[in-house]
Amino acid sequence: MSVSTSVPVTELRKSGGTGRLLERSGGSLLDRSERAQQLLRNRVAALTGSTLGNITIRFTGATMRPEARVR
């Protein structure tokens, strides 16, 4: 199975190395990709009873998501 998608990302210079901003945004692209693959495997198995052997996720673009300010 192959999936292509654009993905929202946080600006690297704003992440500041603390990890909190990265964590709030859903984690690294690799972490998010691995979770998406597992989610797809589980859903396909639940819907069809079949198992997927290989899932390729291709990020086709990035959308910069501004960090919302708390008021």
Tab-separated table of C-alpha atoms in Angstrom, residues 5-12 14 25 27 29 32 58-67:
chain	number	residue	atom	x	y	z
A	5	THR	CA	0.229	13.245	1.777
A	6	SER	CA	1.206	16.733	2.800
A	7	VAL	CA	1.993	17.070	6.478
A	8	PRO	CA	1.779	19.992	8.921
A	9	VAL	CA	5.137	20.732	10.572
A	10	THR	CA	6.530	23.094	13.181
A	11	GLU	CA	9.363	25.464	12.336
A	12	LEU	CA	12.678	23.948	13.423
A	14	LYS	CA	10.979	27.424	17.148
A	25	SER	CA	2.981	18.800	17.321
A	27	GLY	CA	6.437	14.061	17.335
A	29	LEU	CA	8.104	12.953	11.059
A	32	ARG	CA	4.359	10.157	13.023
A	58	ARG	CA	5.533	9.536	0.974
A	59	PHE	CA	5.433	13.085	2.285
A	60	THR	CA	4.697	15.274	-0.728
A	61	GLY	CA	4.875	18.621	1.028
A	62	ALA	CA	4.998	20.429	4.321
A	63	THR	CA	2.589	23.007	5.649
A	64	MET	CA	4.041	25.352	8.247
A	65	ARG	CA	1.677	25.452	11.184
A	66	PRO	CA	1.984	28.600	13.323
A	67	GLU	CA	2.084	27.985	17.060
